[in-house]
Short mmCIF file of C-alpha atoms in Angstrom, two decimals:
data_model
loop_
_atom_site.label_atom_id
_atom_site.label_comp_id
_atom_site.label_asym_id
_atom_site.label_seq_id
_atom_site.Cartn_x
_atom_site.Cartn_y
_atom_site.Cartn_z
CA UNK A 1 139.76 44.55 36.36
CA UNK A 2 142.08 47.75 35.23
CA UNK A 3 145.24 48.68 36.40
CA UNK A 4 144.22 51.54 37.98
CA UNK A 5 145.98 53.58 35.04
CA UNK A 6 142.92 55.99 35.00
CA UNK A 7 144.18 57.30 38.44
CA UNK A 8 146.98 58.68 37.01
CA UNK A 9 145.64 61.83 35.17
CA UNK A 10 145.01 63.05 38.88
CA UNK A 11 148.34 63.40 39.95
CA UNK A 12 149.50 65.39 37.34
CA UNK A 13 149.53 69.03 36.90
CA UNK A 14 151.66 72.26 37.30
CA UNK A 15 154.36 73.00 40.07
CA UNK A 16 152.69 76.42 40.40
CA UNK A 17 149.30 77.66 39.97
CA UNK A 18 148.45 81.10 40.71
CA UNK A 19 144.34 80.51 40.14
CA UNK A 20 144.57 77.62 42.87
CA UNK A 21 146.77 79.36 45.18
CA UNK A 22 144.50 82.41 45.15
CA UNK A 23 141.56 80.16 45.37
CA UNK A 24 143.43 78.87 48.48
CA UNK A 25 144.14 81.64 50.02
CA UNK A 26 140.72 82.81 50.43
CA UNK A 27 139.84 80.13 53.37
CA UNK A 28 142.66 82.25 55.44
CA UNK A 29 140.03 85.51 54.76
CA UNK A 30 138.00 84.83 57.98
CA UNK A 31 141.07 84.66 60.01
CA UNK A 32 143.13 87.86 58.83
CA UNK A 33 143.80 88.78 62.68
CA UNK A 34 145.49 85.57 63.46
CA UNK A 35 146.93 85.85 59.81
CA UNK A 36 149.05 89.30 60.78
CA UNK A 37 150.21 87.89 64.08
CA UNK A 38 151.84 85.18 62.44
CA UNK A 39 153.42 87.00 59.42
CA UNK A 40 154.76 89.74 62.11
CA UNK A 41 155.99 86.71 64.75
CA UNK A 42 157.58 85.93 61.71
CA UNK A 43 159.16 89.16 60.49
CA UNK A 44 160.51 89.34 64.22
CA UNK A 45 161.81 86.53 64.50
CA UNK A 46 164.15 86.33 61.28
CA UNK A 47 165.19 89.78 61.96
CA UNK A 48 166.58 88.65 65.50
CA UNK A 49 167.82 85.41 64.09
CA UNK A 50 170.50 87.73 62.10
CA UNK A 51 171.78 89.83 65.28
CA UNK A 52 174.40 87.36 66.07
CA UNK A 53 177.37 88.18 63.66
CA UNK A 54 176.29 91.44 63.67
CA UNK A 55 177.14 91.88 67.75
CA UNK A 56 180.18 89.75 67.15
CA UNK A 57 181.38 92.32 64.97
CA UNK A 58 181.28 94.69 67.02
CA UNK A 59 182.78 92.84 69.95
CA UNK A 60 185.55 92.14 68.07
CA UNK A 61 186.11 95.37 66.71
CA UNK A 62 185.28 98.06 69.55
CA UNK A 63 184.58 96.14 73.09
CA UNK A 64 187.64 94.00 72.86
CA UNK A 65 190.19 96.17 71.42
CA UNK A 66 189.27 98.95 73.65
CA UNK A 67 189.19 96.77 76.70
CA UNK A 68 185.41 97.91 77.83
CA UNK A 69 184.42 94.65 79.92
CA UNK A 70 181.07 96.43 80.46
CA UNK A 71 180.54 96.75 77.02
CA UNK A 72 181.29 93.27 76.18
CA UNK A 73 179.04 92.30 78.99
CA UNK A 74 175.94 94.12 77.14
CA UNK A 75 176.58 92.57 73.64
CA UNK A 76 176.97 89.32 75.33
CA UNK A 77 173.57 89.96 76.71
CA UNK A 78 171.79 91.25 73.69
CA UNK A 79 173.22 88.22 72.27
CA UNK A 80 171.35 86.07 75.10
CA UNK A 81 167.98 88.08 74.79
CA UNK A 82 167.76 88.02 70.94
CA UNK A 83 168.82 84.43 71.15
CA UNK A 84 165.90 83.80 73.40
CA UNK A 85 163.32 86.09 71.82
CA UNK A 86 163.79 84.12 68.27
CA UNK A 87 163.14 81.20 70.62
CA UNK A 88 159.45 82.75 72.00
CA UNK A 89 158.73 83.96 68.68
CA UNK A 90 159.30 80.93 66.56
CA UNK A 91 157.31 79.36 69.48
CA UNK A 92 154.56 81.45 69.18
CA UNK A 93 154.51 81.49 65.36
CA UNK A 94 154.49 77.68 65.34
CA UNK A 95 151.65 77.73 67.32
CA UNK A 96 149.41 80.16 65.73
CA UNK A 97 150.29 78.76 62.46
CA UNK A 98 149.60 75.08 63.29
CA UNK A 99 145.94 76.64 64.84
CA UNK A 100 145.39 78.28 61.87
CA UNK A 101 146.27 75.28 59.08
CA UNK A 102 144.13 73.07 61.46
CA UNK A 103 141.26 75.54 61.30
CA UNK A 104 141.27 75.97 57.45
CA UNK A 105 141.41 72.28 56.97
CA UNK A 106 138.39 72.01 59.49
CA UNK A 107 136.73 74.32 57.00
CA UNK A 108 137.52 72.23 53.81
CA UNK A 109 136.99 69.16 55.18
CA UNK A 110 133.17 69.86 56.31
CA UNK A 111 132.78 71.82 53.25
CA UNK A 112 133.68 68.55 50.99
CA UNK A 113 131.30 66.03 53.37
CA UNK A 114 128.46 68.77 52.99
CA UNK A 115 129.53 68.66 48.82
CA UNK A 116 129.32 65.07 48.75
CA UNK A 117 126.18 64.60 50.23
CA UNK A 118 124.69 66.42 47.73
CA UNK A 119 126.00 64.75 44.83
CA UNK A 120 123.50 62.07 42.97
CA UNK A 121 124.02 57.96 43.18
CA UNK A 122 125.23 58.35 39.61
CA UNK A 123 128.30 60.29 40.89
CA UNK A 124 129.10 57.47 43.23
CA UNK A 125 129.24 55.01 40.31
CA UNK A 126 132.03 56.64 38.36
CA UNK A 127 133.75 57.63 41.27
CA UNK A 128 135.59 55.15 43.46
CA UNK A 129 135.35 55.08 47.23
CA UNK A 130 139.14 55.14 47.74
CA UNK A 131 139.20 58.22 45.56
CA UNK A 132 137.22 60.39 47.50
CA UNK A 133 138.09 58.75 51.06
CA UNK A 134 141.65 60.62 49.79
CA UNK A 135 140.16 63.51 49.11
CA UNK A 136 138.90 63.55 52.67
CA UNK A 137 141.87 62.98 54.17
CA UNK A 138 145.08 62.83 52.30
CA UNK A 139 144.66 65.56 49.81
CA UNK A 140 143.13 67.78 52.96
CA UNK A 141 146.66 66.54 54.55
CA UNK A 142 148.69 67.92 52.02
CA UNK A 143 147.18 71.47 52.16
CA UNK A 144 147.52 71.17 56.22
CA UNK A 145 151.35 70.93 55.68
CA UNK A 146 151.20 73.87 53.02
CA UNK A 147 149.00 76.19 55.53
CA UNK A 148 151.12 75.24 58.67
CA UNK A 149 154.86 75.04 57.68
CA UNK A 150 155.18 75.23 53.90
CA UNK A 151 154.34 79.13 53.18
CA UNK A 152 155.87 80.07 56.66
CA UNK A 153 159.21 78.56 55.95
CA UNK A 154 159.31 79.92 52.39
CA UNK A 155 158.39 83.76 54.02
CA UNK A 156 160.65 82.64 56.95
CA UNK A 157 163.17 81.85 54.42
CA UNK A 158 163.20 85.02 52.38
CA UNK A 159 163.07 87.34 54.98
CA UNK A 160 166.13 85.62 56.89
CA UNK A 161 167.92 86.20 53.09
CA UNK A 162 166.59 89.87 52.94
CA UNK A 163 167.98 90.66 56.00
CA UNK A 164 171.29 88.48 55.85
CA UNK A 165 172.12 90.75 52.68
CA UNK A 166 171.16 93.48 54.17
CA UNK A 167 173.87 93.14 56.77
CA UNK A 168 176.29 91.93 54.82
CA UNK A 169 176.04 95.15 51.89
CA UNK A 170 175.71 97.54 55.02
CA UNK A 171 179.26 95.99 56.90
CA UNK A 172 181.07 95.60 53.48
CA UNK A 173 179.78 95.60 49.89
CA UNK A 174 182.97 94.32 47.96
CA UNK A 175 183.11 91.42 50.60
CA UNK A 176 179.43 90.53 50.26
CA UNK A 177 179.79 90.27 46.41
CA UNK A 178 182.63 88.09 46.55
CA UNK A 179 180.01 85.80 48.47
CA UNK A 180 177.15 86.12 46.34
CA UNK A 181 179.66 85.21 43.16
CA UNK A 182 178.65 81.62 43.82
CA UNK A 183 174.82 82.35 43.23
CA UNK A 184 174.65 81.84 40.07
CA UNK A 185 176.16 78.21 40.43
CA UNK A 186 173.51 77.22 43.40
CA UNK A 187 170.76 78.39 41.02
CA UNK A 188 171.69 76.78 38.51
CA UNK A 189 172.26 73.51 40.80
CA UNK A 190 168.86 74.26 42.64
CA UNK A 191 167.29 74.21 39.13
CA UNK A 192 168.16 70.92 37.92
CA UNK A 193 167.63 69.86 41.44
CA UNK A 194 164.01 71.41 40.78
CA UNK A 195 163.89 69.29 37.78
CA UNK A 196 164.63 66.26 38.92
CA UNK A 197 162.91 65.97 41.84
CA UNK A 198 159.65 67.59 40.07
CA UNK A 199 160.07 64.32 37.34
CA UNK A 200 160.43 61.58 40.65
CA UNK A 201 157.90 63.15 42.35
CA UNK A 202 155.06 63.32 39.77
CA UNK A 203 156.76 59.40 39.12
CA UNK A 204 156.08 58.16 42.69
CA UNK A 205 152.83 59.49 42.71
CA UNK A 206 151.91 58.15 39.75
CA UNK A 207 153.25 54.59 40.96
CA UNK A 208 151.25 55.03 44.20
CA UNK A 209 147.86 56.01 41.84
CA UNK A 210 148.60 52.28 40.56
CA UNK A 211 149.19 50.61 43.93
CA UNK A 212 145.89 52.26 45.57
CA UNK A 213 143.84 51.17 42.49
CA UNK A 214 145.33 47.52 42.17
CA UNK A 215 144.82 47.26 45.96
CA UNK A 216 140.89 48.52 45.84
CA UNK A 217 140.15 46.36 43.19
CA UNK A 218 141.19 43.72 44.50
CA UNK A 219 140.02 44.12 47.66
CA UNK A 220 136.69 45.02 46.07
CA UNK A 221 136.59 41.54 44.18
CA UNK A 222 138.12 39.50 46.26
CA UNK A 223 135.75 37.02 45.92
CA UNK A 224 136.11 36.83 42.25
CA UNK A 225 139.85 36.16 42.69
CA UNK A 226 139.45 33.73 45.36
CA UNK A 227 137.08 31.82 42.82
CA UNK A 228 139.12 32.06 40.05
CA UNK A 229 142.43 30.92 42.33
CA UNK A 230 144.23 34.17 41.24
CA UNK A 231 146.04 34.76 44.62
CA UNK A 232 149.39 33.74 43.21
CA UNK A 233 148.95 35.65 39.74
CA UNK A 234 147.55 38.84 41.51
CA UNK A 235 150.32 38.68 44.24
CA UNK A 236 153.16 38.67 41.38
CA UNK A 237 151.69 41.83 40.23
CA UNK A 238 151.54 43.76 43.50
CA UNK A 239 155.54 42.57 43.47
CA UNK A 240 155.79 44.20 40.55
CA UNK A 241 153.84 47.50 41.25
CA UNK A 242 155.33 47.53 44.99
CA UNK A 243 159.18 47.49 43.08
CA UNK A 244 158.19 49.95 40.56
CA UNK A 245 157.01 52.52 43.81
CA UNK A 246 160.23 51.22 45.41
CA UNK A 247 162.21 52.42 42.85
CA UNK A 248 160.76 55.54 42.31
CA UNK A 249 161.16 56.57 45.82
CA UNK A 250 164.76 55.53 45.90
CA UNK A 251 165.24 57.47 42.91
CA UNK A 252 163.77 60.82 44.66
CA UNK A 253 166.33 60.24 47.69
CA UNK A 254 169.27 59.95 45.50
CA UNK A 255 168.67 63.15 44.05
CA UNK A 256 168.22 64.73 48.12
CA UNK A 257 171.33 62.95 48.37
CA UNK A 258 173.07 64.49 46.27
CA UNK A 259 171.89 67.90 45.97
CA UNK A 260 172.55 69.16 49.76
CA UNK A 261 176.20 68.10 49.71
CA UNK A 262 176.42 70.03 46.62
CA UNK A 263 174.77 73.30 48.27
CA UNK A 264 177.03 72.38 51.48
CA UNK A 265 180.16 72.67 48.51
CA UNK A 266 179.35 75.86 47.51
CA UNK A 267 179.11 77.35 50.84
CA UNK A 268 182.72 75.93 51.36
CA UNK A 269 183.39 77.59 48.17
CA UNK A 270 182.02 80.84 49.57
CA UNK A 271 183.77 80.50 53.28
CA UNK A 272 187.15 79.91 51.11
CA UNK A 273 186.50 83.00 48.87
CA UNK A 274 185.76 85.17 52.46
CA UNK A 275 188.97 83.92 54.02
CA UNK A 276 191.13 84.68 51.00
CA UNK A 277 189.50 87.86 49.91
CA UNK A 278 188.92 89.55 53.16
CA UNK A 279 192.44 88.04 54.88
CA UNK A 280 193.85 89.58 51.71
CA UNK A 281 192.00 93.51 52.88
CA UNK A 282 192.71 92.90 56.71
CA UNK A 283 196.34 93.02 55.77
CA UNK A 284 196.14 95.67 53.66
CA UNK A 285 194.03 97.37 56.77
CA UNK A 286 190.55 97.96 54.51
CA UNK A 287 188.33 94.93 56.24
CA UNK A 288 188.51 94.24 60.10
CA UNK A 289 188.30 90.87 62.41
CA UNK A 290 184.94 91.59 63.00
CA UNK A 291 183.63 91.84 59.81
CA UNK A 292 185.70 89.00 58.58
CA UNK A 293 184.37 86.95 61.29
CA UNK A 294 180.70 88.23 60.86
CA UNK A 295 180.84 87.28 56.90
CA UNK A 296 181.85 83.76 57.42
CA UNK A 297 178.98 83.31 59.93
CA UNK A 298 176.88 85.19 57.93
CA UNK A 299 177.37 82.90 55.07
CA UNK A 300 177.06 80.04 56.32
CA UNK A 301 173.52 81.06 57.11
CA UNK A 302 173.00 82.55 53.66
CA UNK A 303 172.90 79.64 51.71
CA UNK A 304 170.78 77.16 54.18
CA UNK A 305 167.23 79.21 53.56
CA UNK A 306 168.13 78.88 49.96
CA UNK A 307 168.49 75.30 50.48
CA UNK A 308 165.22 74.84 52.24
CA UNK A 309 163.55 76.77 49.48
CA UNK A 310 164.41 74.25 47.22
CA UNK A 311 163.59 71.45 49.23
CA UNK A 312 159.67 73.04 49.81
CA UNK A 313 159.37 72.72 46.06
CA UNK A 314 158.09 69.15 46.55
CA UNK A 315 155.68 70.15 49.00
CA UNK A 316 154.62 72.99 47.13
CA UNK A 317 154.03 70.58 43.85
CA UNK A 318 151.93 68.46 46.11
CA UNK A 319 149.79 70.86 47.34
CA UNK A 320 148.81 71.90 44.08
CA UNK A 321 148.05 68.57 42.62
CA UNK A 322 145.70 68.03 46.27
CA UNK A 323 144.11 71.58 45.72
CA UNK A 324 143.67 70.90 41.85
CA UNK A 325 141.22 67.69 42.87
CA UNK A 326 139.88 69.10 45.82
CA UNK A 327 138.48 71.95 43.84
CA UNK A 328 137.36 70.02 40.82
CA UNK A 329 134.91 67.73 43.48
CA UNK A 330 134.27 70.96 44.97
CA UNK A 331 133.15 72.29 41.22
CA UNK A 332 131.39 69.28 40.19
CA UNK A 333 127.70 70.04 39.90
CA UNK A 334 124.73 67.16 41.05
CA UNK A 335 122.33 66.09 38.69
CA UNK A 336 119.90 66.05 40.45
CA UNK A 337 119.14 69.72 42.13
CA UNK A 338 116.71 70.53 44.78
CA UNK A 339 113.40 72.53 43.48
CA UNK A 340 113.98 76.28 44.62
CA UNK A 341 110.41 76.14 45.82
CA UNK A 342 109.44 72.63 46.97
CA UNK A 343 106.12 72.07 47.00
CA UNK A 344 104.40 70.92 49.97
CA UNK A 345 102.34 67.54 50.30
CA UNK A 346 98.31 68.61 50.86
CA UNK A 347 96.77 67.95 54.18
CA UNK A 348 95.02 64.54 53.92
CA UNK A 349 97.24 63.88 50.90
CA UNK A 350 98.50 60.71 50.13
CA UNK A 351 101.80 59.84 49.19
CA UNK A 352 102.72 57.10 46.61
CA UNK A 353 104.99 55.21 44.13
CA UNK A 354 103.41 53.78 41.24
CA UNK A 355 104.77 51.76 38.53
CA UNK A 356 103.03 52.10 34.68
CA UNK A 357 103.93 50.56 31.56
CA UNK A 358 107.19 48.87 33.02
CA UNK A 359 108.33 46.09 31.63
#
């Protein structure tokens, strides 16, 4: 029996593939319709998610100071309608994205069956039954979370940035590039985050590669270590394997651990850099409350999509290594093909087997 260290050259490939995305892609082509709504649910709902600060601003700035209750009143509500709009549209988006993953992986999934019961014996014998039960199910998994949440929360993500940035060089240039002076520190901490968590992943799956194999073999000759009294031996080594995924795993969260106080610093950094920068213009007249207050909300949405782009890295790393085997069982090609033209038994004919010159 192996180690199962032939399962390992499946979990390794690139963090980004443009061939297998686009190859991906094309199972959303028979749903385009349901496609638009989403990415426009989408658009509308980031958009809104930003009218907050803005409205505060102007609270602050025009309704309060000029004592207009009735004006106040109607930002108050525009601040209750987008506030519940984002809420139907999110709702709505979820839903017609979790339809559409569900439908796409409906399509894979029956497209892999029909592939595999196509494929010769032969295949069969150099391809273990746990290996394509995954493909089946896990690896089809993986591309569900990709089609349902992963690409929406990236798109989600950007646009909320776009349109943060937006506001923020519209209400006061100067003021938004004091914020974004930080950037280059977060990307530079998102990178080795990237990094890092790219290395533990491609480590725990590799560790779990070994565990699945140890565990089918076993389980496959279980008779042979029963008759060879190997339980204690063989138990030893899933000890061993089960530490090494263990520690893999616990390496992975201490990098999560560390990396969203750090982004959570840096948007301290950026509050601190508002208050003193923009308290310094508000006495000096050039910045008002409003904007001052609309920047420090503003920023502290600014750098969480930026944080949840980095987290859907892992995701996105997974998906590729489940698309890259997916497609190479979808590319593999059977031995044995069916005759274009079959030809058709003769009436009265007489079907047989015979055996000559076998030895």
């Amino acid at each position: 029996m192996s180690n199962g260290v032939g399962y390992e050259e499946e979990v390794l490939g690139k963090a980004y593939d443009s061939r297998l995305m686009a190859r991906l892609l094309r199972y959303l082509k028979p749903y385009r319709l349901p496609v638009l709504g989403a990415v426009a649910l989408l658009m509308l709902a980031s958009g809104l998610a930003v009218v907050g600060p803005y409205l505060t601003r102007i609270a602050l700035d025009e309704a309060i100071p000029a004592g207009d209750g009735r004006h106040l009143a109607q930002l108050a509500m525009l601040f209750l309608g987008a506030t519940v709009l984002v809420f139907v549209f999110q709702y709505a988006q979820a839903l017609v994205t979790t339809w559409l993953g569900q439908r796409v992986m409906y399509d894979l999934r029956t497209q892999i069956f029909r592939k595999l019961q196509r494929l010769d014996p032969a295949f069969y014998d150099r391809n273990p039954v746990g290996r394509l039960m995954t493909r089946v199910t896990s690896d089809v998994e993986t591309l569900n979370e990709l089609f349902s949440s992963g690409l929406v929360t990236v798109f989600g993500d950007l646009f909320i940035l776009f349109f943060i940035v937006a506001a923020m060089l519209e209400m006061d240039w100067q003021l938004a590039l004091v914020t974004f002076s930080v950037l280059p520190f977060v990307f530079y901490a998102a990178f080795l985050f990237r990094s890092r968590i790219r290395s533990a992943y491609r480590d725990i799956r590799v560790r779990l590669a070994r565990l699945n194999a140890f565990l089918q073999e076993r389980f496959t000759g279980i008779r042979i270590v029963q008759l060879f009294n190997r339980e204690k031996a063989d138990l030893e080594r899933f000890k061993q394997l089960d530490d090494e995924y263990l520690g893999a795993h616990l390496r992975s969260i201490t990098y999560y651990a560390l990396f969203f106080p750090v982004i959570q610093l840096f948007t301290s950094v950026a509050l601190a850099l508002i208050i003193w920068y923009g308290g310094g213009a508000m006495i000096r007249g050039a910045v008002t409350i409003g904007v001052l207050a609309a920047f420090l909300d503003y920023a502290r949405r600014f750098f969480r999509p930026i944080q949840d782009l980095s987290d859907k890295y892992n995701l996105l790393q997974g998906a590729m290594a489940s698309s890259e085997r997916i497609f190479r069982l979808l590319d593999t090609e059977a031995r044995i093909q069916d005759p274009a033209a079959p030809r058709r038994v003769p009436p009265g004919g007489r079907g047989e087997i015979r055996f000559e010159k076998v030895w």
